[in-house]
PDB file of C-alpha atoms in Angstrom:
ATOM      1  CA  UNK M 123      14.880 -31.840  -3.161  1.00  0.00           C
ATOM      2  CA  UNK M 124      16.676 -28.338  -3.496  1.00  0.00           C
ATOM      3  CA  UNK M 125      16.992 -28.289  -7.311  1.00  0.00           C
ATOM      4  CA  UNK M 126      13.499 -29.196  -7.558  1.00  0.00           C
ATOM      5  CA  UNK M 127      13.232 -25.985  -5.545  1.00  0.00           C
ATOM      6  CA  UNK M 128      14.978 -24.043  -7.860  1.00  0.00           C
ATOM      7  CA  UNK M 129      13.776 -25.334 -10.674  1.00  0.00           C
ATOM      8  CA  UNK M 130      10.057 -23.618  -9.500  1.00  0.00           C
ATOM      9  CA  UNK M 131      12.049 -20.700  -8.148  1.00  0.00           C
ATOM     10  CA  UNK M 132      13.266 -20.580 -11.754  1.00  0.00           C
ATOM     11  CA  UNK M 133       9.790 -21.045 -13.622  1.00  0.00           C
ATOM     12  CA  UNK M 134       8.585 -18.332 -11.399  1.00  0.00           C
ATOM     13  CA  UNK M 135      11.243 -15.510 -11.987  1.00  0.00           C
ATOM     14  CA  UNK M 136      11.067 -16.372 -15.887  1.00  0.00           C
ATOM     15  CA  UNK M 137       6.937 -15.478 -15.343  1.00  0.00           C
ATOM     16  CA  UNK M 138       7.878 -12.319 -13.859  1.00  0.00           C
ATOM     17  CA  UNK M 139      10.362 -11.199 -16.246  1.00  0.00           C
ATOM     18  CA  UNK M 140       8.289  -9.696 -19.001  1.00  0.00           C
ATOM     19  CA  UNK M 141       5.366  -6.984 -18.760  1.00  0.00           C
ATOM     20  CA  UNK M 142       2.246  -7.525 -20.689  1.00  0.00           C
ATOM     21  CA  UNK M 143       1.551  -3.675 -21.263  1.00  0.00           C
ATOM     22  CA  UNK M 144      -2.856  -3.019 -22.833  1.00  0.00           C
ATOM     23  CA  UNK M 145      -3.875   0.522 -23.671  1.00  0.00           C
ATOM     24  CA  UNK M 146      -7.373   1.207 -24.694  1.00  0.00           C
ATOM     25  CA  UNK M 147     -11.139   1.887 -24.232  1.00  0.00           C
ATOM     26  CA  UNK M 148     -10.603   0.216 -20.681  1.00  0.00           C
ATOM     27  CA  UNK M 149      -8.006   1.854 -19.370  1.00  0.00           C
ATOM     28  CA  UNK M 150      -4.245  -0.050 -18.413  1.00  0.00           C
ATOM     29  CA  UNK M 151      -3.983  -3.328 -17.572  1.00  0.00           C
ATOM     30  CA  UNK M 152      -0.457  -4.609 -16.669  1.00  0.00           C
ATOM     31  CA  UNK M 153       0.520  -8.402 -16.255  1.00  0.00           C
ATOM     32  CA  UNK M 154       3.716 -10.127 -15.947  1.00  0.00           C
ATOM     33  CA  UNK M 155       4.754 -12.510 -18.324  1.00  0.00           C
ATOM     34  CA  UNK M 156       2.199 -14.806 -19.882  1.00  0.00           C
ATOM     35  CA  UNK M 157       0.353 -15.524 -16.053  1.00  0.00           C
ATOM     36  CA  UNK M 158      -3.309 -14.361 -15.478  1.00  0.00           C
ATOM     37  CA  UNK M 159      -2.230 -12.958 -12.332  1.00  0.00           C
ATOM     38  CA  UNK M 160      -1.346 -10.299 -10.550  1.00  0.00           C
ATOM     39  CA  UNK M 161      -3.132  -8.058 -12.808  1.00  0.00           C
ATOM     40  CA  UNK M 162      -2.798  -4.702 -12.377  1.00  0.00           C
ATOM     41  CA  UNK M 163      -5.835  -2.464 -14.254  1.00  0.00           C
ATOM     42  CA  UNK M 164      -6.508   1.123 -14.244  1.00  0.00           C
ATOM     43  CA  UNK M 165      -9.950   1.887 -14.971  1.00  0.00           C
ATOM     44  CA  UNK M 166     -10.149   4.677 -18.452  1.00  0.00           C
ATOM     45  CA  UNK M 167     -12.539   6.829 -15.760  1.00  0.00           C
ATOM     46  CA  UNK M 168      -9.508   6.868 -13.130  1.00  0.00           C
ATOM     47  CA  UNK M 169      -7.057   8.648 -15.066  1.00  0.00           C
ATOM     48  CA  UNK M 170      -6.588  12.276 -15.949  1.00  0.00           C
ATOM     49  CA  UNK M 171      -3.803  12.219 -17.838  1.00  0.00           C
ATOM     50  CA  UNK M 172      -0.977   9.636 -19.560  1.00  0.00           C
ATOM     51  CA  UNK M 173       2.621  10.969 -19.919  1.00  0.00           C
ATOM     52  CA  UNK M 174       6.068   8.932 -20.567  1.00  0.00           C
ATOM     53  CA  UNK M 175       9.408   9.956 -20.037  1.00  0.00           C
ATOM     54  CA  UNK M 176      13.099   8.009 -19.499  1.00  0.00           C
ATOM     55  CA  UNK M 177      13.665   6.566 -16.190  1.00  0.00           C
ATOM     56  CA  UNK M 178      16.266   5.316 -14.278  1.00  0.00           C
ATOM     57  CA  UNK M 179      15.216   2.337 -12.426  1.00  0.00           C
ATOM     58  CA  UNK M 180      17.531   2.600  -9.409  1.00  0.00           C
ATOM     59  CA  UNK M 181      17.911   6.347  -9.134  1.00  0.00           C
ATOM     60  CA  UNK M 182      14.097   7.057  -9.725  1.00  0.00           C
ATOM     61  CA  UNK M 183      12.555   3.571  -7.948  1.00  0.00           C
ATOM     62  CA  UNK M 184      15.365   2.637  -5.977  1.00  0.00           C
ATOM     63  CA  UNK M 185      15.053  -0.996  -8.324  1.00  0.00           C
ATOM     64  CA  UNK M 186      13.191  -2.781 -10.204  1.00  0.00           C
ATOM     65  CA  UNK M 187      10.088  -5.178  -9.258  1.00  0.00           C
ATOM     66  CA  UNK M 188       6.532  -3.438  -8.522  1.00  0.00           C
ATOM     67  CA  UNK M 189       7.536  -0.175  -6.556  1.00  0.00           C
ATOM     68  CA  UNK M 190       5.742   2.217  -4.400  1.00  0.00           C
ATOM     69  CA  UNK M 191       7.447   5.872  -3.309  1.00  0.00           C
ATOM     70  CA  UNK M 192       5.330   9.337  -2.229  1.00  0.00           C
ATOM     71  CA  UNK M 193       3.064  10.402  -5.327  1.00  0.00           C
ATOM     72  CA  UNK M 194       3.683   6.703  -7.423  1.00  0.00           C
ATOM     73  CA  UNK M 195       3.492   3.086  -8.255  1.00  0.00           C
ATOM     74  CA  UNK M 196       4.700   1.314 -10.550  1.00  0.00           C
ATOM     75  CA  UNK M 197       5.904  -2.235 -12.361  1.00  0.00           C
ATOM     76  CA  UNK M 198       9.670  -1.480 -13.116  1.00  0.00           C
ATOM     77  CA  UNK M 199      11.701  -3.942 -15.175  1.00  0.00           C
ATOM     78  CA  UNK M 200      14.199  -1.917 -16.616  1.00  0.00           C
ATOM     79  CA  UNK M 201      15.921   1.670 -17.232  1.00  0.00           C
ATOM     80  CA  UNK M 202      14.202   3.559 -20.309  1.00  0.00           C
ATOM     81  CA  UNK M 203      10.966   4.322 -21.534  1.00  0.00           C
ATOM     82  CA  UNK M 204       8.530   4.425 -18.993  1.00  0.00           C
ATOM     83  CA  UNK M 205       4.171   5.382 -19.143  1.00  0.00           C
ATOM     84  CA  UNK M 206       2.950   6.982 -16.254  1.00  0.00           C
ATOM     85  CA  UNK M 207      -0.848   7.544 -15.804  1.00  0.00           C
ATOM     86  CA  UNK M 208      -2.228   9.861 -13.513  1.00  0.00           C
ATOM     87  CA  UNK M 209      -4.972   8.907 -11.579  1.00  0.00           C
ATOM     88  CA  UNK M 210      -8.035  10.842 -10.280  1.00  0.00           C
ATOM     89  CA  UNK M 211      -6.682  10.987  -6.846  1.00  0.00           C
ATOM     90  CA  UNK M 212      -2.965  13.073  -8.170  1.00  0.00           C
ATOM     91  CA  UNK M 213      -0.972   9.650  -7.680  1.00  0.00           C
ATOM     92  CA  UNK M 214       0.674   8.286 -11.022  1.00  0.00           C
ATOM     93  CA  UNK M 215       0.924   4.912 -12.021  1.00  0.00           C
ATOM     94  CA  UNK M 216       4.024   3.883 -14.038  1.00  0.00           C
ATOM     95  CA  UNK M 217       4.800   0.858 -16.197  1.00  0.00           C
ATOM     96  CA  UNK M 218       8.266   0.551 -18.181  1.00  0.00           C
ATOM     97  CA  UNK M 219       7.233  -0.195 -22.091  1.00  0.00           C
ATOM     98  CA  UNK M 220       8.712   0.178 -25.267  1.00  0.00           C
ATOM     99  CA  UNK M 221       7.475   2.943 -27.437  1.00  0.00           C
ATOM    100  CA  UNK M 222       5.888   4.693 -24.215  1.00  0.00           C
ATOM    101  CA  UNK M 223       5.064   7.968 -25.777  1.00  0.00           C
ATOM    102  CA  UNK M 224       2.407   6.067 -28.250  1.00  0.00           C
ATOM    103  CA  UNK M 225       0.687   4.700 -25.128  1.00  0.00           C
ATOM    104  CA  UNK M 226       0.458   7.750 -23.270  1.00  0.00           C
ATOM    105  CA  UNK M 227      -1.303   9.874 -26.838  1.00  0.00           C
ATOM    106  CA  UNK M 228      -3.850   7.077 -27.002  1.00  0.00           C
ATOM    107  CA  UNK M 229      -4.955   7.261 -23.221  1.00  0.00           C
ATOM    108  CA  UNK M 230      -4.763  11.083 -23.412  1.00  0.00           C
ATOM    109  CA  UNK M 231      -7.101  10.874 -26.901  1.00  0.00           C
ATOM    110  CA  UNK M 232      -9.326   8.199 -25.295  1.00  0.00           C
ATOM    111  CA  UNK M 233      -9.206  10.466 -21.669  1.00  0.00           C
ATOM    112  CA  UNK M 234      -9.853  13.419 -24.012  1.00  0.00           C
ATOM    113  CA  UNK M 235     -12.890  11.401 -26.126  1.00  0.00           C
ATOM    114  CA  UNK M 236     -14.623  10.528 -22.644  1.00  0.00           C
ATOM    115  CA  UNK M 237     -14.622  13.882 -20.955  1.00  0.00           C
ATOM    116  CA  UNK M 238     -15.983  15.466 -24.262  1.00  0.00           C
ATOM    117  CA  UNK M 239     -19.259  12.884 -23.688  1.00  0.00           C
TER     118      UNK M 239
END
């Protein structure tokens, strides 16, 4: 009965091990792995602003998983290249991606394109 256990444990941490990172005309949407859920979305009209910078994962999170300190959120996988949206309330939103600085000029065009309609 106990490897049976870990065999799901297993299944399960291999589902969370990979981010599933969409930018475009609907905002972020963030999902681990190839499961439908938890899904996290932020809506195109919630965001002022995208940036990306290196992180640190233990230093700036205090690990890796989804994490929550004063002013953020955020899915955290790794160290590195990181997207963090701001949303309309001044708290950012963070997601660790490859090629981060790509993702945060097409939200800040699309943010950009919506306030000039």
């Amino acid at each position: 009965m106990p490897s049976s256990a870990l065999l799901v444990g297993g299944v399960l941490c291999l589902g969370f091990a990979r981010l599933y990172v969409t930018v475009g005309r609907q905002g972020l949407t963030v999902t681990p792995g190839r499961l439908p859920w938890p899904r996290i979305r932020v809506p195109l009209e919630a965001m002022t602003g995208a940036s990306h910078r290196e992180i640190d994962a233990l230093g700036d999170f205090g690990g890796w998983g989804y994490r929550i300190r004063p002013g953020a959120s955020g899915v955290i996988l790794r160290s590195g290249s990181t997207l963090f949206v701001r949303r309309a309330g001044g708290r950012d939103f963070a997601a660790t991606v490859d090629d981060a600085a790509t993702a945060a000029a097409l939200l800040n065009t699309l943010i950009a394109r919506r306030k000039a309609h």
